[in-house]
Amino acid sequence: MFRLMLTTTLAMLPLAAGAQEITVGAANVTPFLDPGRDHSNVGSQFYYNSFDTLINRDHSKLESKWVPALATSWELIEPTVMELTLREDVIFHNGDPMTADDVVFSLNRMFQATFPPYVVRAKDRLGNFTEAEKVDDYTVRIHAAREEPLWETLISLQQIMIIPEVYTKALTGDPELAEDGDYEAFALAPMGTGPYRVADLQPGEKLVWERFNGFWGEIAPLERATVVQIAETASRVTALKTGEVDIITNVAPDQISLIERDPNLKTEGTATALFHVMIMNQNHPKLQDPRIRQAMSLAIDRDALNEALWLGKAVVPSTHTMEEMGALHQPELTTFEYDPERAKALLEEAGYDGFEITYDTAATYYTNGLLAAQAITEMWSAVGINGRVNVQDQWSGDDPEMMARNWSNPMYFSDPFGSFGVMWAPEGPSESEGRFNTDAEYAEKWERFRFSTDIDARKAAYAELMEEMKADPVVLPLYRPFESWAMKRSVNWAPMPGHIPYVLDFRAGSISLADS
């Protein structure tokens, strides 16, 4: 019956017809499209095709190489002021020309945010910027409160992609004002400057891109790309095999050989620039003793999880670091270890009496998430921890009753601040949701890490933060999951190393079809 329903649903969708159209079967489709408010793994797939930043990265490279985008040049004119010269040939998808007014509007909606979802994103990554100002129609200046060691990195973020001022303000209410209702409406009727316009968005179900012939850069290679949600892995694989879709996302390693036995199909995969993590509630009454949380962490054999769930293809870190962090990559740090005997001793020292520790997980949101949760509670049992998996689809990280759960910690940008820092900064999401505490000593280390312009000073401060995580743990990076995409052999596409996780980049140079 389920198979019949799936086939019927897909039959109603526009299938890949002709050499310049594709259909993607995705595990999840975003419920909205607004680059400013979004930082989810699901959402991150969908922005790069339709929106542009002022400064871009060469995404074909692992290291950061900055290239012009909507800005043709940029320079620091003071230690806290950057001036950017804008392209003069850019139009939005509705035909309006892009000028400095749109850029200032887009940046200040984040730098001086009042819309609650923007306030969160501004606080966790853009807090050092105070304002953008217009110099003339094609020149803008960005002001920082303090000397900024990450200028290009932060200006290239998804959250400050450029949107049209007049169009956005006119969506609801007073067309002269930017109101919360305008931003809510924009998220369902998005408008950017990228090579594809959003032709259709059915929240959580379907997204359609169409080529935008007015794009300022190289014209998009596809006429149309349709993304449809197919939640179950087996159903996605079936849709690919039957030709109903051309690409599928989130393929677990145990499916790769099955797919590659089909001569018409292939896979592309990578250890994603993202950690699946276990988080622990430092403030739960039963977990306030750090020795119990240390034991919860030390009991987990992450190498065994990698072998069992990822066929050894995932990357298990010794600390919260990844190669994409460049000069700040510190694999020599040993923050997280497997030591079941030490875990047993810590539990005895802490007087653990066998109380139940729950581990929350959604059923399907993370690839192998439920299987990992079940394996982790078995590992806990081996050292004497009474664990139970609690399956629920709603987010529980802000629930004071939450004890432990899975989460993901992406690399939002290529710096430890863009991964660990976004989540675990003082007053960041983890502290604001009530499961993590910082003090003056932690804040002082954070300040040295975040704002020092000396690389060695930043590395030393980050090592100190990792020691804090070791002594009083609230997070354990389990692994960088090896995520795969499967596709027809006629589709030439692979994830690029310079992108943040999961981006479906269909721009020129990123995808081609064998029969096009």
Short mmCIF file of C-alpha atoms in Angstrom, two decimals:
data_model
loop_
_atom_site.label_atom_id
_atom_site.label_comp_id
_atom_site.label_asym_id
_atom_site.label_seq_id
_atom_site.Cartn_x
_atom_site.Cartn_y
_atom_site.Cartn_z
CA MET A 1 0.00 0.00 0.00
CA PHE A 2 2.82 2.41 0.91
CA ARG A 3 4.61 1.60 -2.34
CA LEU A 4 1.42 2.34 -4.30
CA MET A 5 0.97 5.66 -2.50
CA LEU A 6 4.59 6.64 -3.20
CA THR A 7 4.29 5.77 -6.88
CA THR A 8 1.04 7.69 -7.15
CA THR A 9 2.53 10.74 -5.44
CA LEU A 10 5.62 10.78 -7.63
CA ALA A 11 3.55 10.26 -10.76
CA MET A 12 1.89 13.61 -10.03
CA LEU A 13 5.28 15.40 -10.00
CA PRO A 14 7.09 16.80 -13.03
CA LEU A 15 9.71 14.15 -13.76
CA ALA A 16 13.05 14.81 -15.42
CA ALA A 17 12.00 15.53 -18.99
CA GLY A 18 14.76 16.37 -21.36
CA ALA A 19 18.44 16.94 -20.93
CA GLN A 20 18.21 20.13 -18.87
CA GLU A 21 15.84 19.08 -16.08
CA ILE A 22 16.39 16.99 -12.98
CA THR A 23 14.33 15.80 -10.04
CA VAL A 24 15.90 15.27 -6.62
CA GLY A 25 14.43 12.95 -3.99
CA ALA A 26 15.42 14.50 -0.66
CA ALA A 27 15.09 13.15 2.86
CA ASN A 28 13.73 16.56 3.91
CA VAL A 29 12.54 19.73 2.18
CA THR A 30 12.72 23.07 3.93
CA PRO A 31 9.49 24.60 5.34
CA PHE A 32 10.65 28.10 4.31
CA LEU A 33 13.39 29.91 2.39
CA ASP A 34 14.96 32.89 4.12
CA PRO A 35 18.76 32.84 4.28
CA GLY A 36 18.81 35.23 7.24
CA ARG A 37 16.81 33.14 9.67
CA ASP A 38 17.85 29.64 8.64
CA HIS A 39 20.81 27.61 9.87
CA SER A 40 19.40 24.11 9.67
CA ASN A 41 20.95 21.15 7.88
CA VAL A 42 17.78 20.88 5.83
CA GLY A 43 17.69 24.53 4.88
CA SER A 44 21.36 24.80 4.01
CA GLN A 45 20.74 22.65 0.91
CA PHE A 46 18.61 25.25 -0.81
CA TYR A 47 20.07 28.79 -0.69
CA TYR A 48 23.13 28.78 -2.91
CA ASN A 49 21.18 28.37 -6.15
CA SER A 50 18.94 31.39 -5.59
CA PHE A 51 20.90 33.87 -3.50
CA ASP A 52 24.31 35.56 -3.56
CA THR A 53 26.70 36.95 -0.98
CA LEU A 54 28.93 39.97 -1.41
CA ILE A 55 32.08 37.83 -1.22
CA ASN A 56 32.16 34.19 -2.30
CA ARG A 57 34.51 31.25 -1.83
CA ASP A 58 36.03 29.08 -4.51
CA HIS A 59 34.04 26.03 -3.43
CA SER A 60 36.16 23.65 -5.46
CA LYS A 61 38.92 24.10 -2.87
CA LEU A 62 39.09 22.96 0.74
CA GLU A 63 41.08 26.02 1.79
CA SER A 64 39.44 29.43 1.83
CA LYS A 65 40.05 31.32 -1.42
CA TRP A 66 37.91 34.44 -1.63
CA VAL A 67 36.46 35.53 -4.95
CA PRO A 68 34.20 38.40 -6.01
CA ALA A 69 30.46 37.87 -6.00
CA LEU A 70 28.04 40.79 -5.66
CA ALA A 71 31.04 42.86 -4.60
CA THR A 72 33.79 43.21 -7.19
CA SER A 73 36.37 44.43 -4.66
CA TRP A 74 36.76 45.13 -0.95
CA GLU A 75 39.34 46.67 1.37
CA LEU A 76 39.79 47.64 4.99
CA ILE A 77 39.91 51.42 5.15
CA GLU A 78 40.14 51.32 8.96
CA PRO A 79 40.72 48.35 11.31
CA THR A 80 36.95 48.24 11.95
CA VAL A 81 35.61 49.43 8.58
CA MET A 82 35.49 47.54 5.30
CA GLU A 83 34.49 49.25 2.04
CA LEU A 84 33.03 47.17 -0.79
CA THR A 85 32.41 48.09 -4.43
CA LEU A 86 29.26 46.50 -5.88
CA ARG A 87 28.55 45.07 -9.31
CA GLU A 88 26.45 47.36 -11.47
CA ASP A 89 24.80 44.69 -13.64
CA VAL A 90 22.85 42.74 -11.00
CA ILE A 91 19.08 42.32 -11.06
CA PHE A 92 16.78 40.45 -8.73
CA HIS A 93 14.51 37.70 -9.98
CA ASN A 94 11.61 40.16 -10.26
CA GLY A 95 13.66 42.44 -12.55
CA ASP A 96 14.54 45.14 -9.99
CA PRO A 97 18.17 46.33 -10.14
CA MET A 98 20.33 45.67 -7.08
CA THR A 99 21.90 48.79 -5.54
CA ALA A 100 23.60 49.76 -2.31
CA ASP A 101 20.16 50.32 -0.75
CA ASP A 102 19.35 46.61 -1.07
CA VAL A 103 22.75 45.64 0.34
CA VAL A 104 22.46 47.98 3.33
CA PHE A 105 18.92 46.77 3.97
CA SER A 106 19.98 43.11 3.78
CA LEU A 107 22.95 43.55 6.10
CA ASN A 108 21.27 45.78 8.66
CA ARG A 109 18.27 43.48 8.94
CA MET A 110 20.84 41.13 10.53
CA PHE A 111 23.34 43.55 12.14
CA GLN A 112 20.54 45.55 13.80
CA ALA A 113 17.98 42.76 13.95
CA THR A 114 14.55 43.18 15.54
CA PHE A 115 12.77 40.21 13.90
CA PRO A 116 13.21 37.46 16.55
CA PRO A 117 14.65 34.74 14.24
CA TYR A 118 17.20 37.26 12.89
CA VAL A 119 18.13 38.31 16.44
CA VAL A 120 19.20 34.74 17.20
CA ARG A 121 21.34 34.42 14.06
CA ALA A 122 22.84 37.90 14.53
CA LYS A 123 23.79 37.06 18.10
CA ASP A 124 25.44 33.70 17.43
CA ARG A 125 27.66 34.77 14.50
CA LEU A 126 27.30 38.44 13.50
CA GLY A 127 27.45 40.16 16.87
CA ASN A 128 30.63 42.14 16.13
CA PHE A 129 29.06 44.07 13.24
CA THR A 130 27.25 47.30 14.10
CA GLU A 131 25.95 48.62 10.78
CA ALA A 132 26.23 48.84 7.03
CA GLU A 133 26.11 52.27 5.38
CA LYS A 134 25.65 53.48 1.84
CA VAL A 135 28.45 55.60 0.36
CA ASP A 136 26.91 55.81 -3.11
CA ASP A 137 24.70 53.61 -5.29
CA TYR A 138 27.45 51.01 -5.73
CA THR A 139 29.63 51.45 -2.64
CA VAL A 140 28.91 50.32 0.90
CA ARG A 141 30.81 50.23 4.16
CA ILE A 142 30.51 47.66 6.93
CA HIS A 143 31.37 48.71 10.48
CA ALA A 144 32.55 46.39 13.25
CA ALA A 145 32.64 47.13 16.96
CA ARG A 146 36.09 45.56 17.37
CA GLU A 147 38.93 44.58 15.10
CA GLU A 148 37.65 41.50 13.24
CA PRO A 149 39.95 38.56 12.41
CA LEU A 150 37.35 36.92 10.15
CA TRP A 151 36.15 39.66 7.80
CA GLU A 152 35.78 37.73 4.53
CA THR A 153 34.66 34.58 6.30
CA LEU A 154 31.73 36.27 7.99
CA ILE A 155 30.74 38.45 5.02
CA SER A 156 30.44 35.29 2.91
CA LEU A 157 27.85 33.72 5.24
CA GLN A 158 24.49 32.48 4.03
CA GLN A 159 22.78 34.65 6.66
CA ILE A 160 23.77 37.87 4.89
CA MET A 161 22.87 36.89 1.37
CA ILE A 162 21.32 39.87 -0.38
CA ILE A 163 17.54 40.30 -0.73
CA PRO A 164 15.52 43.13 -2.37
CA GLU A 165 14.44 45.99 -0.11
CA VAL A 166 11.43 47.37 -2.00
CA TYR A 167 9.99 43.94 -2.77
CA THR A 168 10.35 42.73 0.81
CA LYS A 169 8.86 45.82 2.47
CA ALA A 170 5.84 45.69 0.14
CA LEU A 171 4.89 42.11 1.04
CA THR A 172 2.67 43.13 3.98
CA GLY A 173 1.62 46.27 5.83
CA ASP A 174 3.31 49.61 5.23
CA PRO A 175 5.54 49.42 2.11
CA GLU A 176 7.86 52.03 3.62
CA LEU A 177 8.67 49.89 6.66
CA ALA A 178 10.33 46.54 7.20
CA GLU A 179 7.91 44.66 9.45
CA ASP A 180 8.00 41.17 10.94
CA GLY A 181 5.15 40.21 8.65
CA ASP A 182 7.26 41.13 5.62
CA TYR A 183 9.97 38.72 6.68
CA GLU A 184 7.46 35.98 7.40
CA ALA A 185 5.98 36.49 3.94
CA PHE A 186 9.39 36.60 2.28
CA ALA A 187 10.20 33.16 3.66
CA LEU A 188 7.35 31.74 1.55
CA ALA A 189 7.92 33.97 -1.51
CA PRO A 190 11.73 34.31 -1.65
CA MET A 191 13.54 36.55 -4.11
CA GLY A 192 17.29 36.66 -4.76
CA THR A 193 19.90 37.38 -7.42
CA GLY A 194 21.18 33.83 -8.03
CA PRO A 195 21.20 31.75 -11.22
CA TYR A 196 17.89 30.04 -10.38
CA ARG A 197 14.65 31.62 -9.24
CA VAL A 198 12.28 29.81 -6.91
CA ALA A 199 9.31 28.96 -9.13
CA ASP A 200 7.39 26.92 -6.54
CA LEU A 201 7.76 26.28 -2.82
CA GLN A 202 5.44 23.85 -1.07
CA PRO A 203 6.75 23.95 2.52
CA GLY A 204 8.21 20.67 3.65
CA GLU A 205 7.18 18.93 0.44
CA LYS A 206 8.55 20.38 -2.79
CA LEU A 207 10.75 23.11 -4.22
CA VAL A 208 11.20 24.02 -7.88
CA TRP A 209 14.04 26.11 -9.29
CA GLU A 210 13.93 27.57 -12.80
CA ARG A 211 16.87 29.05 -14.68
CA PHE A 212 17.11 32.84 -14.32
CA ASN A 213 18.37 34.23 -17.61
CA GLY A 214 19.04 37.63 -16.08
CA PHE A 215 21.75 36.27 -13.79
CA TRP A 216 24.86 38.47 -13.61
CA GLY A 217 27.29 35.53 -13.89
CA GLU A 218 27.52 32.38 -15.98
CA ILE A 219 24.03 31.16 -16.90
CA ALA A 220 22.72 28.11 -15.04
CA PRO A 221 23.13 24.75 -16.83
CA LEU A 222 19.65 23.46 -15.92
CA GLU A 223 16.33 24.78 -17.10
CA ARG A 224 14.58 23.36 -14.07
CA ALA A 225 15.39 21.41 -10.91
CA THR A 226 12.65 19.95 -8.73
CA VAL A 227 13.25 18.71 -5.18
CA VAL A 228 10.61 16.49 -3.57
CA GLN A 229 10.57 15.03 -0.10
CA ILE A 230 10.81 11.24 0.18
CA ALA A 231 11.46 10.63 3.87
CA GLU A 232 12.32 6.93 3.91
CA THR A 233 15.68 5.80 2.55
CA ALA A 234 14.26 2.68 0.91
CA SER A 235 11.63 4.74 -0.86
CA ARG A 236 14.24 7.18 -2.16
CA VAL A 237 16.33 4.31 -3.51
CA THR A 238 13.27 2.79 -5.17
CA ALA A 239 12.38 6.11 -6.79
CA LEU A 240 15.91 6.38 -8.18
CA LYS A 241 15.94 2.83 -9.52
CA THR A 242 12.60 3.27 -11.25
CA GLY A 243 13.72 6.54 -12.86
CA GLU A 244 11.23 8.71 -11.02
CA VAL A 245 14.04 10.88 -9.67
CA ASP A 246 17.56 11.61 -10.92
CA ILE A 247 19.39 12.22 -7.61
CA ILE A 248 18.67 11.19 -4.02
CA THR A 249 20.13 12.58 -0.80
CA ASN A 250 21.17 11.04 2.52
CA VAL A 251 22.19 7.57 1.43
CA ALA A 252 23.52 5.45 4.30
CA PRO A 253 26.73 3.45 3.63
CA ASP A 254 24.93 0.10 3.75
CA GLN A 255 22.92 1.19 0.69
CA ILE A 256 25.90 2.16 -1.46
CA SER A 257 26.82 -1.29 -2.77
CA LEU A 258 23.16 -2.04 -3.52
CA ILE A 259 22.92 1.11 -5.62
CA GLU A 260 26.25 0.67 -7.38
CA ARG A 261 25.35 -2.84 -8.51
CA ASP A 262 22.89 -1.15 -10.87
CA PRO A 263 24.89 -0.22 -14.01
CA ASN A 264 22.71 2.84 -14.54
CA LEU A 265 23.42 4.36 -11.12
CA LYS A 266 26.36 5.70 -9.11
CA THR A 267 27.07 7.38 -5.77
CA GLU A 268 29.11 10.34 -4.58
CA GLY A 269 30.00 10.71 -0.93
CA THR A 270 32.10 12.57 1.59
CA ALA A 271 32.75 12.81 5.32
CA THR A 272 30.52 15.81 5.88
CA ALA A 273 31.83 19.03 7.46
CA LEU A 274 29.49 18.43 10.37
CA PHE A 275 29.55 16.44 13.58
CA HIS A 276 26.78 14.24 14.82
CA VAL A 277 27.05 14.88 18.54
CA MET A 278 25.67 13.73 21.86
CA ILE A 279 24.72 16.66 24.07
CA MET A 280 24.23 16.41 27.83
CA ASN A 281 22.22 18.68 30.11
CA GLN A 282 24.65 20.17 32.60
CA ASN A 283 21.73 21.56 34.61
CA HIS A 284 19.59 18.45 34.96
CA PRO A 285 19.46 17.71 38.72
CA LYS A 286 20.78 14.19 38.24
CA LEU A 287 23.58 15.20 35.86
CA GLN A 288 25.08 18.18 37.67
CA ASP A 289 28.06 16.11 38.84
CA PRO A 290 30.48 16.33 35.89
CA ARG A 291 31.84 12.86 36.67
CA ILE A 292 28.57 11.30 35.54
CA ARG A 293 28.69 13.16 32.23
CA GLN A 294 32.35 12.25 31.84
CA ALA A 295 31.37 8.59 32.30
CA MET A 296 28.53 8.94 29.76
CA SER A 297 31.09 10.20 27.25
CA LEU A 298 33.94 7.81 28.08
CA ALA A 299 31.63 4.79 27.75
CA ILE A 300 30.99 5.40 24.04
CA ASP A 301 33.19 3.54 21.57
CA ARG A 302 32.93 5.90 18.63
CA ASP A 303 35.24 3.81 16.46
CA ALA A 304 32.86 0.87 16.91
CA LEU A 305 29.92 3.12 15.94
CA ASN A 306 31.82 4.18 12.83
CA GLU A 307 32.50 0.59 11.79
CA ALA A 308 28.98 -0.64 12.50
CA LEU A 309 26.98 2.30 11.11
CA TRP A 310 29.28 3.92 8.56
CA LEU A 311 31.44 0.97 7.43
CA GLY A 312 34.47 2.88 8.71
CA LYS A 313 33.87 5.79 6.31
CA ALA A 314 33.01 8.41 8.96
CA VAL A 315 35.70 10.47 10.71
CA VAL A 316 36.03 10.13 14.50
CA PRO A 317 37.71 13.23 16.00
CA SER A 318 40.01 13.45 19.00
CA THR A 319 38.69 16.94 19.67
CA HIS A 320 36.19 19.38 18.19
CA THR A 321 38.15 20.11 15.01
CA MET A 322 38.15 19.40 11.29
CA GLU A 323 40.57 19.92 8.43
CA GLU A 324 38.36 22.59 6.87
CA MET A 325 39.28 24.92 9.76
CA GLY A 326 42.64 25.56 8.10
CA ALA A 327 45.29 27.04 10.38
CA LEU A 328 43.02 26.50 13.40
CA HIS A 329 42.76 22.72 12.79
CA GLN A 330 44.24 21.02 15.88
CA PRO A 331 44.02 17.22 15.60
CA GLU A 332 46.80 16.89 18.18
CA LEU A 333 44.37 17.79 20.99
CA THR A 334 42.87 14.84 22.88
CA THR A 335 39.58 16.01 24.32
CA PHE A 336 37.31 13.00 23.76
CA GLU A 337 38.30 9.37 24.44
CA TYR A 338 36.90 5.88 24.94
CA ASP A 339 37.81 4.50 28.38
CA PRO A 340 35.13 2.21 29.85
CA GLU A 341 37.18 1.37 32.95
CA ARG A 342 37.59 5.05 33.76
CA ALA A 343 33.87 5.50 33.16
CA LYS A 344 33.08 2.78 35.73
CA ALA A 345 35.43 4.35 38.27
CA LEU A 346 33.90 7.82 37.81
CA LEU A 347 30.39 6.45 38.29
CA GLU A 348 31.48 4.82 41.55
CA GLU A 349 33.18 8.02 42.71
CA ALA A 350 30.05 10.02 41.93
CA GLY A 351 27.82 7.59 43.82
CA TYR A 352 25.71 6.79 40.76
CA ASP A 353 22.78 4.70 42.01
CA GLY A 354 21.46 3.36 38.71
CA PHE A 355 18.93 6.09 37.95
CA GLU A 356 17.66 6.09 34.37
CA ILE A 357 19.31 8.40 31.84
CA THR A 358 17.20 9.07 28.77
CA TYR A 359 18.66 9.65 25.32
CA ASP A 360 16.34 11.60 23.00
CA THR A 361 16.34 11.12 19.24
CA ALA A 362 14.09 11.69 16.28
CA ALA A 363 13.25 8.58 14.30
CA THR A 364 14.58 9.62 10.86
CA TYR A 365 15.99 13.18 10.96
CA TYR A 366 19.65 12.13 11.19
CA THR A 367 21.04 9.36 9.02
CA ASN A 368 21.65 6.42 11.40
CA GLY A 369 20.58 8.62 14.33
CA LEU A 370 18.21 6.09 15.91
CA LEU A 371 20.63 3.20 15.41
CA ALA A 372 23.41 5.22 17.03
CA ALA A 373 21.17 6.06 20.00
CA GLN A 374 20.36 2.39 20.53
CA ALA A 375 24.04 1.41 20.33
CA ILE A 376 25.04 4.18 22.75
CA THR A 377 22.62 3.03 25.44
CA GLU A 378 24.00 -0.51 25.07
CA MET A 379 27.51 0.88 25.58
CA TRP A 380 26.27 2.73 28.65
CA SER A 381 24.83 -0.50 29.99
CA ALA A 382 28.25 -2.16 29.66
CA VAL A 383 29.70 0.30 32.21
CA GLY A 384 26.65 0.25 34.49
CA ILE A 385 24.61 3.19 33.17
CA ASN A 386 20.87 2.56 32.99
CA GLY A 387 19.98 4.21 29.68
CA ARG A 388 16.79 4.39 27.64
CA VAL A 389 16.21 5.70 24.10
CA ASN A 390 13.35 8.18 23.91
CA VAL A 391 12.08 8.54 20.32
CA GLN A 392 10.30 11.81 19.60
CA ASP A 393 10.22 14.12 16.61
CA GLN A 394 10.11 17.40 18.51
CA TRP A 395 13.25 19.24 19.61
CA SER A 396 13.95 18.68 23.31
CA GLY A 397 17.23 20.56 23.72
CA ASP A 398 15.47 23.40 25.52
CA ASP A 399 13.50 21.09 27.82
CA PRO A 400 14.87 21.11 31.41
CA GLU A 401 13.93 17.42 31.65
CA MET A 402 16.19 16.53 28.72
CA MET A 403 19.18 14.50 29.92
CA ALA A 404 21.00 13.58 26.71
CA ARG A 405 20.15 13.60 23.02
CA ASN A 406 21.62 13.60 19.55
CA TRP A 407 22.18 16.82 17.64
CA SER A 408 24.34 17.97 14.78
CA ASN A 409 27.02 20.62 14.94
CA PRO A 410 27.73 21.79 11.37
CA MET A 411 30.63 23.88 10.18
CA TYR A 412 28.67 27.01 9.33
CA PHE A 413 31.94 28.58 8.19
CA SER A 414 35.52 27.40 8.08
CA ASP A 415 36.75 28.32 11.54
CA PRO A 416 36.25 26.76 15.00
CA PHE A 417 33.99 29.75 15.70
CA GLY A 418 31.86 28.55 12.78
CA SER A 419 31.27 25.15 14.35
CA PHE A 420 31.97 24.80 18.07
CA GLY A 421 31.72 28.53 18.65
CA VAL A 422 28.31 29.11 17.13
CA MET A 423 26.83 26.52 19.50
CA TRP A 424 28.92 26.89 22.67
CA ALA A 425 29.78 30.58 22.94
CA PRO A 426 28.83 32.47 26.08
CA GLU A 427 25.12 33.30 25.77
CA GLY A 428 24.98 31.16 22.62
CA PRO A 429 22.21 28.67 21.79
CA SER A 430 23.32 25.98 24.24
CA GLU A 431 23.51 28.37 27.19
CA SER A 432 20.36 30.28 26.23
CA GLU A 433 18.39 27.02 26.05
CA GLY A 434 19.43 26.23 29.62
CA ARG A 435 21.61 23.13 29.30
CA PHE A 436 25.07 24.77 29.46
CA ASN A 437 26.71 27.28 31.80
CA THR A 438 29.60 29.65 31.29
CA ASP A 439 31.45 31.82 33.76
CA ALA A 440 33.94 34.69 33.68
CA GLU A 441 36.89 32.33 33.20
CA TYR A 442 35.25 30.63 30.22
CA ALA A 443 34.27 34.01 28.75
CA GLU A 444 37.86 35.28 29.04
CA LYS A 445 39.15 32.25 27.11
CA TRP A 446 36.40 32.72 24.57
CA GLU A 447 37.31 36.37 24.03
CA ARG A 448 40.97 35.50 23.37
CA PHE A 449 39.92 32.77 20.95
CA ARG A 450 37.31 34.83 19.12
CA PHE A 451 39.03 38.19 18.70
CA SER A 452 42.77 37.71 18.76
CA THR A 453 44.34 38.56 15.41
CA ASP A 454 47.27 36.24 16.17
CA ILE A 455 46.71 32.65 14.98
CA ASP A 456 48.83 31.09 17.71
CA ALA A 457 46.95 33.01 20.40
CA ARG A 458 43.65 31.83 18.98
CA LYS A 459 44.86 28.21 18.87
CA ALA A 460 46.07 28.35 22.47
CA ALA A 461 42.78 29.79 23.69
CA TYR A 462 40.79 27.19 21.77
CA ALA A 463 42.87 24.41 23.36
CA GLU A 464 41.92 25.84 26.75
CA LEU A 465 38.23 25.77 25.80
CA MET A 466 38.59 22.13 24.82
CA GLU A 467 40.07 21.38 28.25
CA GLU A 468 36.93 22.92 29.75
CA MET A 469 34.85 20.54 27.62
CA LYS A 470 36.92 17.60 28.85
CA ALA A 471 36.61 18.50 32.52
CA ASP A 472 32.93 19.45 32.53
CA PRO A 473 31.51 17.91 29.35
CA VAL A 474 28.29 18.97 27.67
CA VAL A 475 29.00 17.63 24.18
CA LEU A 476 30.66 14.63 22.56
CA PRO A 477 31.31 14.77 18.79
CA LEU A 478 30.51 11.24 17.71
CA TYR A 479 31.79 11.43 14.15
CA ARG A 480 31.67 13.30 10.90
CA PRO A 481 29.06 11.19 9.09
CA PHE A 482 29.86 9.88 5.65
CA GLU A 483 26.88 11.13 3.69
CA SER A 484 26.26 9.98 0.14
CA TRP A 485 24.14 11.07 -2.77
CA ALA A 486 23.08 8.59 -5.43
CA MET A 487 22.22 9.48 -9.00
CA LYS A 488 21.81 8.32 -12.54
CA ARG A 489 25.12 7.82 -14.36
CA SER A 490 24.06 10.55 -16.77
CA VAL A 491 24.23 13.11 -13.94
CA ASN A 492 27.69 14.58 -13.28
CA TRP A 493 27.52 16.11 -9.82
CA ALA A 494 29.32 15.78 -6.49
CA PRO A 495 29.42 17.82 -3.27
CA MET A 496 32.17 20.44 -3.41
CA PRO A 497 34.73 20.55 -0.58
CA GLY A 498 34.42 24.29 0.02
CA HIS A 499 30.69 24.30 0.73
CA ILE A 500 29.01 24.10 4.10
CA PRO A 501 27.24 20.73 4.56
CA TYR A 502 24.57 19.41 2.20
CA VAL A 503 24.48 22.26 -0.34
CA LEU A 504 22.78 21.27 -3.59
CA ASP A 505 24.95 23.40 -5.87
CA PHE A 506 23.54 23.35 -9.40
CA ARG A 507 25.38 26.42 -10.67
CA ALA A 508 27.49 26.48 -13.82
CA GLY A 509 30.55 24.29 -13.40
CA SER A 510 28.94 22.23 -10.64
CA ILE A 511 26.58 19.97 -12.58
CA SER A 512 26.21 18.65 -16.11
CA LEU A 513 24.09 16.00 -17.77
CA ALA A 514 25.62 13.48 -20.16
CA ASP A 515 22.95 14.05 -22.80
CA SER A 516 22.97 17.85 -22.64
#
